[in-house]
Amino acid sequence: GSSSAVDNKQDSKAPTEITEAADNKSETSENKNRLLDTEMTIKIMAAENPSQTFRADAPVFDEIYEKTGVRVELQVIPGSDWEQKARTVIATNNMPDVIMKAPSVKDYASSGVFLGISDYIDEYAPNFKKLMEEIPDIKKLYIDGKLYAFPSLARYQNKMGRVPMIRMDILEELGLQVPTSFDELYDVLKKMKEAYPDVYPWVNRNGTGNLLTCIAYSMGSGYGIYYDKDVDGGRYVYGALQPEFKEVLSYLNKMYEDKILDPDYAVATADQWKEKLSSGKAFFYFDNPSFAINFNAALKEENPEYGFGPMETLKNSKGQRRNMYYAEHWMESAVISSKVDRPEDVVKFMDWLYSEEGSDITNFGVAGKHYTKENGEYVVSQELIEKHSKDSDPWRGYMGELGTGLLGFSLYIDERNQWPFMSEETKSWYDLWVKDEAMDGYVMDPPFTSDETERLKEIKTKVDTILTNELDKYIMGEKPVDQFDSVVAELRKAGAEEIEKIYNDANNRVK
């Protein structure tokens, strides 16, 4: 990714010859079906996710040029610098033509740096317009009556949420049943610890916030501000104010004291987490289950019997079984600069990404080369599957090569490109999650007025910081959990209830 500036220079030399050639034969049928009558180059800035490479010279861009007449000049920024870099170019009004997955669109919308897309939709964005009718949540992206961003939408999503995943072979070896409640989970992990004293059975990645985001809702509370269907018939609550939140902390504290929870839970990176789970140094995690596909591939090399499997949604102490799906759409935002040349054509191009052709190319690559379509089914090239089968993450390795998918250049994402990298067993997991009635639909945040946005900026950081500075003291047992009430009092004083009120008022307006 970091060499993308160099790649772009090389790229930008080539089109001149092509353009001249195209001008000469513009009468021939070849270019008649192109999206744009006149070619153009669009400069696009995008982030590279650590899980998938993103190359400016990926094959998807040549195919996009063939079909649309648009040369994408891609500038790739490493994920770790993304937020900072993207905010800087937006704040200084020094934007490229398009920024994919722009951070905090609402913070800058009122400054006039972004093109108001809603002014162009009726005339230039038929594909997107149709999707707006089908997906009411897009309305929540409007800011003061205008839409400024093209969201990442799902054409096909492998439905799942953050769920508990456990080493089924270890359960069998120790003669244990698959846990059905949080209490049973504790007992099972404790027995695993006794059988394998050197192992910390439960590992977490990316900090304490992630751990709580993954488990708190199932345990009857939640982390940060979130929508809870079981409180007062459904409303936004700040999780730490709920009495059940103390129970989550007690549970984690018990896991920590008994050396079941990895002592590095608060600092372990995603890579360290993956390494432990794929090498048998840990037996349980509660997070994105699709990673288990890669863990199992590594474990089965050692022994074909080894592997993680899912359990049903665990019962909490109130006897509830509840969990949440990931959002049905990613809704990350692609924004266009208000200073862009030919705004109509840029909107037309972004809209093409939501067409069947655009979605096929940006998820599966070049037809006939990277995949074929047979009776509506996508068949990924066997050569590509074999080429990436030995990657540590075959699916994202394959998409990285093509430049496709959610972490590549797609706005209308189709996760059927993951199927060739799934075993029949894994496909059966997805069937289980789709049928699980304890899984709730994700509720997307409502749109806020600019005053609300300002106020949230003022108090949210303050409130969240108070909470994050205290959590580990209770989980690690430096403070007894019954003293957490003093933190709750501080959160209230700093404005946690006002955050709830702003969210609920805004949500009532869109109902």
PDB file of C-alpha atoms in Angstrom, residues 19 26 53 68 103 116 120 152 162-163 192 199 211 224 236 238 247 297 305 327 344 379 389 400 438 459 473 476 507:
ATOM      1  CA  THR A  19      -7.003   7.990 -24.732  1.00  0.00           C
ATOM      2  CA  SER A  26     -14.741   6.511 -30.806  1.00  0.00           C
ATOM      3  CA  THR A  53      -3.648  -5.419   0.941  1.00  0.00           C
ATOM      4  CA  THR A  68     -16.771   3.111 -17.599  1.00  0.00           C
ATOM      5  CA  PRO A 103     -14.388   9.537   8.866  1.00  0.00           C
ATOM      6  CA  GLY A 116     -24.442  17.373  -1.782  1.00  0.00           C
ATOM      7  CA  TYR A 120     -27.902  14.663  -8.216  1.00  0.00           C
ATOM      8  CA  SER A 152     -21.208   0.765   1.688  1.00  0.00           C
ATOM      9  CA  ARG A 162     -19.976 -11.327  17.628  1.00  0.00           C
ATOM     10  CA  VAL A 163     -20.479 -14.797  19.057  1.00  0.00           C
ATOM     11  CA  MET A 192      -9.999 -26.437  30.617  1.00  0.00           C
ATOM     12  CA  VAL A 199      -3.041 -22.050  28.839  1.00  0.00           C
ATOM     13  CA  LEU A 211     -14.064  -7.291  25.054  1.00  0.00           C
ATOM     14  CA  GLY A 224     -21.075   2.708  25.543  1.00  0.00           C
ATOM     15  CA  TYR A 236     -30.920   4.106  23.812  1.00  0.00           C
ATOM     16  CA  TYR A 238     -25.456   4.239  28.202  1.00  0.00           C
ATOM     17  CA  GLU A 247     -22.384  -8.112  36.720  1.00  0.00           C
ATOM     18  CA  ALA A 297      -7.172 -24.416   8.904  1.00  0.00           C
ATOM     19  CA  GLU A 305      -9.677 -33.396  14.891  1.00  0.00           C
ATOM     20  CA  ALA A 327     -25.175  -4.224  10.943  1.00  0.00           C
ATOM     21  CA  GLU A 344     -22.512  14.739 -12.697  1.00  0.00           C
ATOM     22  CA  VAL A 379     -17.959 -19.592  -9.680  1.00  0.00           C
ATOM     23  CA  SER A 389      -5.409 -21.644  -0.147  1.00  0.00           C
ATOM     24  CA  GLY A 400      -6.315  -8.336  -1.878  1.00  0.00           C
ATOM     25  CA  ALA A 438     -31.971 -14.792  20.072  1.00  0.00           C
ATOM     26  CA  ILE A 459     -19.617  15.370  26.400  1.00  0.00           C
ATOM     27  CA  LYS A 473      -9.138  -1.602  37.745  1.00  0.00           C
ATOM     28  CA  MET A 476      -8.113  -6.875  37.358  1.00  0.00           C
ATOM     29  CA  ASN A 507     -34.376   8.544  17.262  1.00  0.00           C
TER      30      ASN A 507
END
